[in-house]
């Protein structure tokens, strides 16, 4: 397995390490726009209210969905692909450069500031300082909740980056990041479940050919939750302990992660009142649904074949859909270079490479998240790519049981 050779704007991949530099080094800080975007919208909200546009002044609070469904796709189309891989000589230097990890650490305080500020905006009865006559209407409230959910959803990706690392600090920061959207079990299931079962029918986080996002969503949410509980119980049993004994609960990584969510939101509900509960639910559901829409497109229809011994083949670049669109990669810490991530789970985001042999998506994740919501559009865009990836042999794909008979019958008819 080799990496693609790219020539970047700031140097050639094959150049000596001293002559190569990461042209995205300071662009990674653009990712901090997400957890600060609610605050950045305040002057616009105030300005629109000053003009008397009181309904329109609530639209900037929808900045989260606007970013995902409008701004990122537009910027991906405008800027295009990255085209730069770090050379072998630069890898260790990049891995050891703490600037990159501090860029991810910085997400957390802004994330929680945004969640608390969003809770205030959702429940405040007097927002006269922003030009409103009283509280926000439901247009603004839902927008705030969705934008805070966007912060939490992108935060899951930050947690994904941190949770793969060996340092205890980063693993705890991962669970803290996940607490906002009440998805702390992702820390267990992703690392010990998904990375083991990826691109197999047994993996709840790998979508199947012909499976709609709306079928996939409950399967992955409940399947991943069940898997996380079982995996953690197995770990505790291996230590010779009873996972259901209250004495082990503090050391249970699923339960202590969920406890963080309970404590955080219980405190905010105590401060802002029970009217905050719809906000908690909306932001959490929207936040983790963003993660699952990305899961849906990362391995759609791809499957590892079984060897003669009945085991699945090793995960290779062919088992993940990739995209090298620069802007979305900046916001998601190179998540779109997904094949390299599965090959090297502990590799830090700044050193992930675009891999040879990996199937490529027609656009960046930012452009495709919304497409996953519309099954006919998604299938028209992706099904023929899955077929082409398997050289026309759809029997080699991970086919959803609901459509398996129809798909195989159509394939045999065409082959005949």
Tab-separated table of C-alpha atoms in Angstrom:
chain	number	residue	atom	x	y	z
A	1	UNK	CA	0.000	0.000	0.000
A	2	UNK	CA	1.490	3.346	-1.050
A	3	UNK	CA	0.518	6.935	-0.671
A	4	UNK	CA	-0.346	9.159	-3.561
A	5	UNK	CA	2.391	11.537	-4.645
A	6	UNK	CA	1.133	15.099	-4.747
A	7	UNK	CA	2.870	18.366	-5.428
A	8	UNK	CA	1.617	21.020	-3.053
A	9	UNK	CA	1.744	24.758	-3.441
A	10	UNK	CA	4.428	25.012	-0.758
A	11	UNK	CA	6.719	22.184	-1.797
A	12	UNK	CA	7.051	18.763	-3.298
A	13	UNK	CA	6.112	15.656	-1.337
A	14	UNK	CA	9.440	14.022	-2.164
A	15	UNK	CA	11.470	17.027	-0.985
A	16	UNK	CA	13.610	16.858	2.163
A	17	UNK	CA	11.709	17.490	5.385
A	18	UNK	CA	13.501	20.774	5.920
A	19	UNK	CA	12.201	22.043	2.581
A	20	UNK	CA	8.578	21.010	3.136
A	21	UNK	CA	6.001	22.751	5.245
A	22	UNK	CA	2.326	22.275	5.906
A	23	UNK	CA	0.607	24.969	3.888
A	24	UNK	CA	-2.509	24.389	6.023
A	25	UNK	CA	-0.685	24.916	9.327
A	26	UNK	CA	-2.560	28.047	10.367
A	27	UNK	CA	-5.661	27.280	8.334
A	28	UNK	CA	-6.519	24.550	10.866
A	29	UNK	CA	-7.600	27.362	13.177
A	30	UNK	CA	-10.552	27.953	10.841
A	31	UNK	CA	-12.138	25.006	12.621
A	32	UNK	CA	-12.660	27.289	15.617
A	33	UNK	CA	-15.257	29.192	13.594
A	34	UNK	CA	-17.730	26.427	14.439
A	35	UNK	CA	-17.752	26.722	18.250
A	36	UNK	CA	-17.642	30.538	18.087
A	37	UNK	CA	-20.146	31.119	15.297
A	38	UNK	CA	-23.113	31.940	17.562
A	39	UNK	CA	-21.107	34.749	19.146
A	40	UNK	CA	-19.946	35.996	15.743
A	41	UNK	CA	-23.567	36.310	14.605
A	42	UNK	CA	-24.555	38.699	17.392
A	43	UNK	CA	-23.577	41.956	15.587
A	44	UNK	CA	-25.593	40.830	12.555
A	45	UNK	CA	-28.607	40.002	14.742
A	46	UNK	CA	-28.392	43.372	16.464
A	47	UNK	CA	-28.003	45.174	13.136
A	48	UNK	CA	-31.054	43.507	11.607
A	49	UNK	CA	-33.151	44.342	14.673
A	50	UNK	CA	-31.958	47.935	14.462
A	51	UNK	CA	-33.340	48.042	10.909
A	52	UNK	CA	-36.674	46.732	12.167
A	53	UNK	CA	-36.274	43.303	10.551
A	54	UNK	CA	-37.264	41.394	13.668
A	55	UNK	CA	-38.195	38.139	11.963
A	56	UNK	CA	-35.156	38.179	9.707
A	57	UNK	CA	-32.934	38.934	12.679
A	58	UNK	CA	-33.571	35.401	13.946
A	59	UNK	CA	-32.171	33.765	10.803
A	60	UNK	CA	-28.483	34.282	11.709
A	61	UNK	CA	-29.091	31.927	14.627
A	62	UNK	CA	-29.376	29.198	11.962
A	63	UNK	CA	-25.686	29.649	11.145
A	64	UNK	CA	-24.953	25.983	11.964
A	65	UNK	CA	-27.193	24.474	9.269
A	66	UNK	CA	-26.253	27.324	6.911
A	67	UNK	CA	-22.585	26.453	7.363
A	68	UNK	CA	-23.174	22.750	6.719
A	69	UNK	CA	-25.612	22.910	3.839
A	70	UNK	CA	-24.566	26.125	2.065
A	71	UNK	CA	-21.172	27.541	3.026
A	72	UNK	CA	-19.059	24.374	3.158
A	73	UNK	CA	-20.350	22.957	-0.158
A	74	UNK	CA	-19.803	26.327	-1.823
A	75	UNK	CA	-16.281	26.692	-0.443
A	76	UNK	CA	-15.395	23.099	-1.340
A	77	UNK	CA	-16.501	23.748	-4.903
A	78	UNK	CA	-14.569	27.018	-5.054
A	79	UNK	CA	-11.318	25.905	-3.387
A	80	UNK	CA	-11.289	22.321	-4.663
A	81	UNK	CA	-9.044	19.453	-3.627
A	82	UNK	CA	-5.991	19.667	-1.415
A	83	UNK	CA	-3.381	17.755	-3.410
A	84	UNK	CA	-0.688	17.770	-0.737
A	85	UNK	CA	0.571	14.833	1.339
A	86	UNK	CA	3.299	15.108	3.984
A	87	UNK	CA	6.488	13.279	2.936
A	88	UNK	CA	7.901	10.417	4.977
A	89	UNK	CA	10.732	12.640	6.203
A	90	UNK	CA	8.293	15.126	7.742
A	91	UNK	CA	5.976	12.655	9.486
A	92	UNK	CA	7.705	12.419	12.853
A	93	UNK	CA	8.240	16.165	13.053
A	94	UNK	CA	4.559	16.760	12.319
A	95	UNK	CA	3.416	14.118	14.805
A	96	UNK	CA	5.490	15.692	17.565
A	97	UNK	CA	4.475	19.293	16.832
A	98	UNK	CA	2.163	20.139	19.743
A	99	UNK	CA	0.694	23.126	17.925
A	100	UNK	CA	-1.673	20.757	16.120
A	101	UNK	CA	-3.019	19.127	19.259
A	102	UNK	CA	-3.489	22.526	20.911
A	103	UNK	CA	-5.608	23.510	17.906
A	104	UNK	CA	-7.992	20.667	18.798
A	105	UNK	CA	-7.867	21.346	22.542
A	106	UNK	CA	-8.985	24.922	21.864
A	107	UNK	CA	-12.275	23.636	20.463
A	108	UNK	CA	-13.512	22.455	23.858
A	109	UNK	CA	-13.823	25.693	25.884
A	110	UNK	CA	-15.504	27.445	22.972
A	111	UNK	CA	-17.815	24.461	22.500
A	112	UNK	CA	-19.073	24.619	26.060
A	113	UNK	CA	-19.266	28.410	26.041
A	114	UNK	CA	-21.474	28.084	22.963
A	115	UNK	CA	-23.691	25.449	24.623
A	116	UNK	CA	-24.181	27.591	27.731
A	117	UNK	CA	-24.800	30.743	25.700
A	118	UNK	CA	-27.261	28.849	23.512
A	119	UNK	CA	-29.106	27.682	26.630
A	120	UNK	CA	-29.331	31.301	27.750
A	121	UNK	CA	-30.654	32.518	24.386
A	122	UNK	CA	-33.219	29.702	24.264
A	123	UNK	CA	-34.676	30.479	27.696
A	124	UNK	CA	-34.099	34.230	28.178
A	125	UNK	CA	-37.285	36.248	28.624
A	126	UNK	CA	-35.677	39.600	27.853
A	127	UNK	CA	-33.221	39.951	24.979
A	128	UNK	CA	-33.604	43.698	24.664
A	129	UNK	CA	-29.828	44.103	24.451
A	130	UNK	CA	-30.024	42.326	21.088
A	131	UNK	CA	-32.980	44.438	19.969
A	132	UNK	CA	-35.722	41.865	20.595
A	133	UNK	CA	-38.951	42.753	22.338
A	134	UNK	CA	-38.850	40.004	24.936
A	135	UNK	CA	-37.677	36.478	24.154
A	136	UNK	CA	-36.762	34.752	20.913
A	137	UNK	CA	-39.550	33.312	18.810
A	138	UNK	CA	-39.515	29.625	17.968
A	139	UNK	CA	-37.818	30.414	14.667
A	140	UNK	CA	-34.833	31.758	16.580
A	141	UNK	CA	-34.978	29.155	19.343
A	142	UNK	CA	-34.869	26.201	16.967
A	143	UNK	CA	-32.083	27.892	15.029
A	144	UNK	CA	-30.044	28.312	18.213
A	145	UNK	CA	-30.612	24.667	19.171
A	146	UNK	CA	-29.647	23.444	15.690
A	147	UNK	CA	-26.516	25.604	15.656
A	148	UNK	CA	-25.465	24.373	19.088
A	149	UNK	CA	-26.161	20.856	17.790
A	150	UNK	CA	-23.837	21.599	14.876
A	151	UNK	CA	-21.143	22.615	17.349
A	152	UNK	CA	-21.688	19.339	19.204
A	153	UNK	CA	-21.773	17.302	15.993
A	154	UNK	CA	-18.479	18.714	14.778
A	155	UNK	CA	-17.284	18.285	18.360
A	156	UNK	CA	-17.873	14.534	17.996
A	157	UNK	CA	-15.270	14.628	15.247
A	158	UNK	CA	-12.919	16.514	17.574
A	159	UNK	CA	-13.548	13.799	20.147
A	160	UNK	CA	-12.851	11.228	17.440
A	161	UNK	CA	-9.433	12.762	16.873
A	162	UNK	CA	-8.654	12.905	20.600
A	163	UNK	CA	-10.117	9.521	21.519
A	164	UNK	CA	-7.738	7.604	19.271
A	165	UNK	CA	-4.672	8.880	21.071
A	166	UNK	CA	-2.717	7.068	23.780
A	167	UNK	CA	-2.500	9.960	26.264
A	168	UNK	CA	-5.046	9.725	29.114
A	169	UNK	CA	-5.620	13.491	28.955
A	170	UNK	CA	-6.767	13.339	25.351
A	171	UNK	CA	-9.016	10.356	26.004
A	172	UNK	CA	-10.743	12.173	28.854
A	173	UNK	CA	-11.060	15.297	26.718
A	174	UNK	CA	-12.746	13.129	24.096
A	175	UNK	CA	-15.401	12.010	26.591
A	176	UNK	CA	-15.891	15.581	27.805
A	177	UNK	CA	-16.425	16.716	24.212
A	178	UNK	CA	-19.009	13.978	23.620
A	179	UNK	CA	-20.960	14.862	26.755
A	180	UNK	CA	-22.743	17.807	25.147
A	181	UNK	CA	-24.654	15.595	22.706
A	182	UNK	CA	-25.048	12.707	25.179
A	183	UNK	CA	-23.031	10.371	22.950
A	184	UNK	CA	-20.246	9.346	25.289
A	185	UNK	CA	-20.537	5.664	24.354
A	186	UNK	CA	-19.110	6.573	20.918
A	187	UNK	CA	-15.690	6.661	22.576
A	188	UNK	CA	-15.958	2.911	23.280
A	189	UNK	CA	-17.860	1.682	20.238
A	190	UNK	CA	-15.806	3.564	17.666
A	191	UNK	CA	-12.410	2.508	18.941
A	192	UNK	CA	-13.139	-1.069	19.980
A	193	UNK	CA	-16.113	-1.846	17.769
A	194	UNK	CA	-16.145	0.058	14.492
A	195	UNK	CA	-12.406	-0.209	13.859
A	196	UNK	CA	-12.585	-3.978	14.328
A	197	UNK	CA	-15.768	-4.633	12.316
A	198	UNK	CA	-15.576	-1.828	9.760
A	199	UNK	CA	-16.982	-2.634	6.307
A	200	UNK	CA	-18.685	-5.831	7.447
A	201	UNK	CA	-22.397	-6.655	7.844
A	202	UNK	CA	-21.803	-6.941	11.609
A	203	UNK	CA	-20.774	-3.286	11.969
A	204	UNK	CA	-23.689	-0.998	12.934
A	205	UNK	CA	-21.696	2.020	11.696
A	206	UNK	CA	-21.099	0.698	8.141
A	207	UNK	CA	-24.025	1.393	5.813
A	208	UNK	CA	-25.172	-1.137	3.238
A	209	UNK	CA	-25.856	-0.842	-0.467
A	210	UNK	CA	-29.534	0.052	-0.908
A	211	UNK	CA	-29.992	1.031	2.736
A	212	UNK	CA	-31.454	4.507	3.138
A	213	UNK	CA	-30.061	6.929	5.691
A	214	UNK	CA	-33.390	6.783	7.541
A	215	UNK	CA	-33.068	2.994	7.863
A	216	UNK	CA	-29.419	3.292	8.825
A	217	UNK	CA	-29.939	5.944	11.519
A	218	UNK	CA	-31.880	3.847	14.084
A	219	UNK	CA	-29.785	0.766	13.269
A	220	UNK	CA	-26.509	2.574	13.947
A	221	UNK	CA	-27.725	4.585	16.960
A	222	UNK	CA	-29.152	1.625	18.872
A	223	UNK	CA	-26.644	-0.887	17.501
A	224	UNK	CA	-23.691	1.271	18.506
A	225	UNK	CA	-25.137	1.884	21.954
A	226	UNK	CA	-25.697	-1.836	22.529
A	227	UNK	CA	-22.230	-2.640	21.190
A	228	UNK	CA	-20.559	-0.082	23.479
A	229	UNK	CA	-22.297	-1.484	26.572
A	230	UNK	CA	-21.324	-5.057	25.631
A	231	UNK	CA	-17.709	-4.171	24.801
A	232	UNK	CA	-17.210	-2.318	28.074
A	233	UNK	CA	-18.843	-5.131	30.049
A	234	UNK	CA	-16.434	-7.581	28.397
A	235	UNK	CA	-13.465	-5.409	29.341
A	236	UNK	CA	-14.558	-5.258	32.971
A	237	UNK	CA	-15.121	-9.022	33.085
A	238	UNK	CA	-11.587	-9.570	31.790
A	239	UNK	CA	-10.406	-7.662	34.856
A	240	UNK	CA	-12.231	-10.201	37.012
A	241	UNK	CA	-15.017	-7.823	38.013
A	242	UNK	CA	-18.794	-7.797	37.696
A	243	UNK	CA	-19.811	-5.012	35.250
A	244	UNK	CA	-23.225	-4.713	36.921
A	245	UNK	CA	-21.828	-4.255	40.425
A	246	UNK	CA	-22.204	-0.569	41.468
A	247	UNK	CA	-18.634	-0.695	42.756
A	248	UNK	CA	-17.394	-0.922	39.133
A	249	UNK	CA	-19.574	1.832	37.708
A	250	UNK	CA	-17.111	4.669	38.265
A	251	UNK	CA	-14.522	2.816	36.173
A	252	UNK	CA	-17.052	1.941	33.468
A	253	UNK	CA	-16.149	4.184	30.506
A	254	UNK	CA	-19.689	4.109	29.143
A	255	UNK	CA	-21.328	5.036	32.420
A	256	UNK	CA	-18.835	7.713	33.442
A	257	UNK	CA	-19.178	9.277	29.983
A	258	UNK	CA	-22.967	9.353	30.297
A	259	UNK	CA	-22.627	10.730	33.821
A	260	UNK	CA	-20.807	13.755	32.395
A	261	UNK	CA	-23.838	14.487	30.187
A	262	UNK	CA	-26.277	14.073	33.081
A	263	UNK	CA	-24.304	16.365	35.366
A	264	UNK	CA	-23.721	19.063	32.742
A	265	UNK	CA	-27.316	19.296	31.579
A	266	UNK	CA	-28.768	18.865	35.072
A	267	UNK	CA	-26.800	21.916	36.194
A	268	UNK	CA	-27.971	23.959	33.198
A	269	UNK	CA	-31.602	22.887	33.666
A	270	UNK	CA	-31.328	23.878	37.334
A	271	UNK	CA	-30.011	27.298	36.248
A	272	UNK	CA	-32.257	28.025	33.266
A	273	UNK	CA	-35.325	25.984	34.228
A	274	UNK	CA	-37.217	23.056	32.664
A	275	UNK	CA	-38.016	25.135	29.568
A	276	UNK	CA	-34.469	24.216	28.502
A	277	UNK	CA	-35.388	20.538	27.995
A	278	UNK	CA	-36.515	20.907	24.333
A	279	UNK	CA	-33.187	22.630	23.626
A	280	UNK	CA	-31.252	19.729	25.169
A	281	UNK	CA	-33.132	17.184	23.060
A	282	UNK	CA	-32.955	19.099	19.754
A	283	UNK	CA	-29.232	19.885	19.965
A	284	UNK	CA	-28.340	16.327	21.027
A	285	UNK	CA	-30.391	14.544	18.358
A	286	UNK	CA	-29.266	16.880	15.598
A	287	UNK	CA	-25.657	16.698	16.776
A	288	UNK	CA	-25.341	12.923	16.784
A	289	UNK	CA	-27.379	12.616	13.583
A	290	UNK	CA	-24.637	14.630	11.862
A	291	UNK	CA	-22.085	12.081	13.024
A	292	UNK	CA	-24.236	9.241	11.744
A	293	UNK	CA	-24.781	10.889	8.360
A	294	UNK	CA	-20.992	10.981	8.012
A	295	UNK	CA	-20.776	7.343	9.124
A	296	UNK	CA	-23.375	6.541	6.471
A	297	UNK	CA	-21.331	7.959	3.606
A	298	UNK	CA	-17.902	6.767	4.780
A	299	UNK	CA	-18.367	3.040	4.022
A	300	UNK	CA	-21.565	2.863	1.966
A	301	UNK	CA	-21.822	-0.516	0.232
A	302	UNK	CA	-18.186	-1.436	0.891
A	303	UNK	CA	-17.326	-4.787	2.432
A	304	UNK	CA	-14.267	-6.800	3.390
A	305	UNK	CA	-14.363	-10.217	1.790
A	306	UNK	CA	-13.943	-13.394	3.838
A	307	UNK	CA	-10.793	-15.439	3.494
A	308	UNK	CA	-10.665	-19.204	3.039
A	309	UNK	CA	-10.366	-19.504	6.816
A	310	UNK	CA	-13.682	-17.703	7.315
A	311	UNK	CA	-12.167	-14.491	8.694
A	312	UNK	CA	-12.575	-11.064	7.142
A	313	UNK	CA	-9.656	-9.768	5.132
A	314	UNK	CA	-7.576	-6.958	6.570
A	315	UNK	CA	-9.045	-3.477	6.197
A	316	UNK	CA	-7.424	-1.693	3.241
A	317	UNK	CA	-7.894	1.665	1.503
A	318	UNK	CA	-10.570	0.031	-0.690
A	319	UNK	CA	-12.939	-0.180	2.282
A	320	UNK	CA	-13.513	3.554	2.901
A	321	UNK	CA	-14.900	6.338	0.735
A	322	UNK	CA	-12.537	9.302	0.688
A	323	UNK	CA	-12.533	12.930	-0.315
A	324	UNK	CA	-9.631	15.372	-0.429
A	325	UNK	CA	-11.674	18.570	-0.596
A	326	UNK	CA	-9.644	21.040	1.404
A	327	UNK	CA	-12.219	23.200	3.186
A	328	UNK	CA	-14.254	20.396	4.747
A	329	UNK	CA	-11.010	18.675	5.721
A	330	UNK	CA	-9.947	21.820	7.583
A	331	UNK	CA	-13.168	21.812	9.568
A	332	UNK	CA	-13.096	18.044	10.202
A	333	UNK	CA	-9.380	17.505	10.871
A	334	UNK	CA	-8.740	15.401	7.759
A	335	UNK	CA	-11.591	13.010	8.551
A	336	UNK	CA	-12.156	12.662	4.812
A	337	UNK	CA	-8.761	10.962	4.482
A	338	UNK	CA	-10.542	8.046	6.033
A	339	UNK	CA	-8.590	5.138	4.558
A	340	UNK	CA	-5.344	6.292	6.124
A	341	UNK	CA	-7.183	6.770	9.409
A	342	UNK	CA	-8.344	3.130	9.402
A	343	UNK	CA	-4.882	1.947	8.423
A	344	UNK	CA	-3.238	4.087	11.134
A	345	UNK	CA	-5.848	4.883	13.838
A	346	UNK	CA	-3.427	6.615	16.205
A	347	UNK	CA	-1.904	8.821	13.500
A	348	UNK	CA	-2.609	12.487	14.175
A	349	UNK	CA	-4.788	14.368	11.740
A	350	UNK	CA	-2.009	16.587	10.362
A	351	UNK	CA	-0.123	13.529	9.066
A	352	UNK	CA	-3.037	11.685	7.439
A	353	UNK	CA	-2.530	11.107	3.742
A	354	UNK	CA	-4.683	10.692	0.680
A	355	UNK	CA	-4.243	7.012	-0.201
A	356	UNK	CA	-3.857	5.167	-3.490
A	357	UNK	CA	-6.582	2.640	-4.178
A	358	UNK	CA	-9.221	4.338	-2.059
A	359	UNK	CA	-12.588	4.967	-3.746
A	360	UNK	CA	-13.411	8.661	-3.896
A	361	UNK	CA	-16.654	10.466	-3.258
A	362	UNK	CA	-17.914	12.908	-5.888
A	363	UNK	CA	-17.748	15.793	-3.394
A	364	UNK	CA	-16.729	16.635	0.156
A	365	UNK	CA	-18.600	15.476	3.230
A	366	UNK	CA	-19.982	18.998	3.627
A	367	UNK	CA	-21.719	18.708	0.268
A	368	UNK	CA	-22.973	15.163	0.791
A	369	UNK	CA	-24.448	15.253	4.296
A	370	UNK	CA	-27.649	16.844	2.991
A	371	UNK	CA	-27.758	14.414	0.054
A	372	UNK	CA	-27.916	11.455	2.453
A	373	UNK	CA	-31.327	12.732	3.605
A	374	UNK	CA	-32.820	12.106	0.145
A	375	UNK	CA	-32.482	8.388	-0.700
A	376	UNK	CA	-33.338	8.594	-4.435
A	377	UNK	CA	-30.738	11.343	-4.962
A	378	UNK	CA	-28.148	9.509	-2.893
A	379	UNK	CA	-28.642	6.224	-4.743
A	380	UNK	CA	-28.507	7.923	-8.129
A	381	UNK	CA	-25.232	9.546	-7.063
A	382	UNK	CA	-23.571	6.565	-5.363
A	383	UNK	CA	-24.959	3.186	-6.454
A	384	UNK	CA	-23.199	3.189	-9.803
A	385	UNK	CA	-19.956	4.137	-8.037
A	386	UNK	CA	-20.258	1.119	-5.750
A	387	UNK	CA	-20.888	-1.068	-8.798
A	388	UNK	CA	-17.878	0.393	-10.612
A	389	UNK	CA	-15.708	-0.081	-7.524
A	390	UNK	CA	-16.453	-3.813	-7.679
A	391	UNK	CA	-15.904	-3.985	-11.447
A	392	UNK	CA	-19.588	-4.542	-12.078
A	393	UNK	CA	-19.898	-7.453	-9.620
A	394	UNK	CA	-22.477	-6.221	-7.112
A	395	UNK	CA	-22.379	-9.575	-5.293
A	396	UNK	CA	-19.104	-8.379	-3.734
A	397	UNK	CA	-20.804	-5.380	-2.085
A	398	UNK	CA	-22.354	-5.097	1.372
A	399	UNK	CA	-26.000	-5.306	0.278
A	400	UNK	CA	-28.893	-4.396	2.553
A	401	UNK	CA	-31.051	-7.479	3.264
A	402	UNK	CA	-34.245	-5.636	2.268
A	403	UNK	CA	-33.051	-5.171	-1.321
A	404	UNK	CA	-30.698	-8.148	-1.652
A	405	UNK	CA	-33.097	-10.381	-3.608
A	406	UNK	CA	-34.069	-7.615	-6.024
A	407	UNK	CA	-30.476	-6.406	-6.528
A	408	UNK	CA	-29.089	-9.890	-7.145
A	409	UNK	CA	-31.941	-10.782	-9.513
A	410	UNK	CA	-31.294	-7.626	-11.533
A	411	UNK	CA	-27.564	-8.342	-11.583
A	412	UNK	CA	-28.069	-11.916	-12.819
A	413	UNK	CA	-30.484	-10.723	-15.501
A	414	UNK	CA	-27.971	-8.189	-16.788
A	415	UNK	CA	-25.136	-10.727	-16.622
A	416	UNK	CA	-27.182	-13.232	-18.606
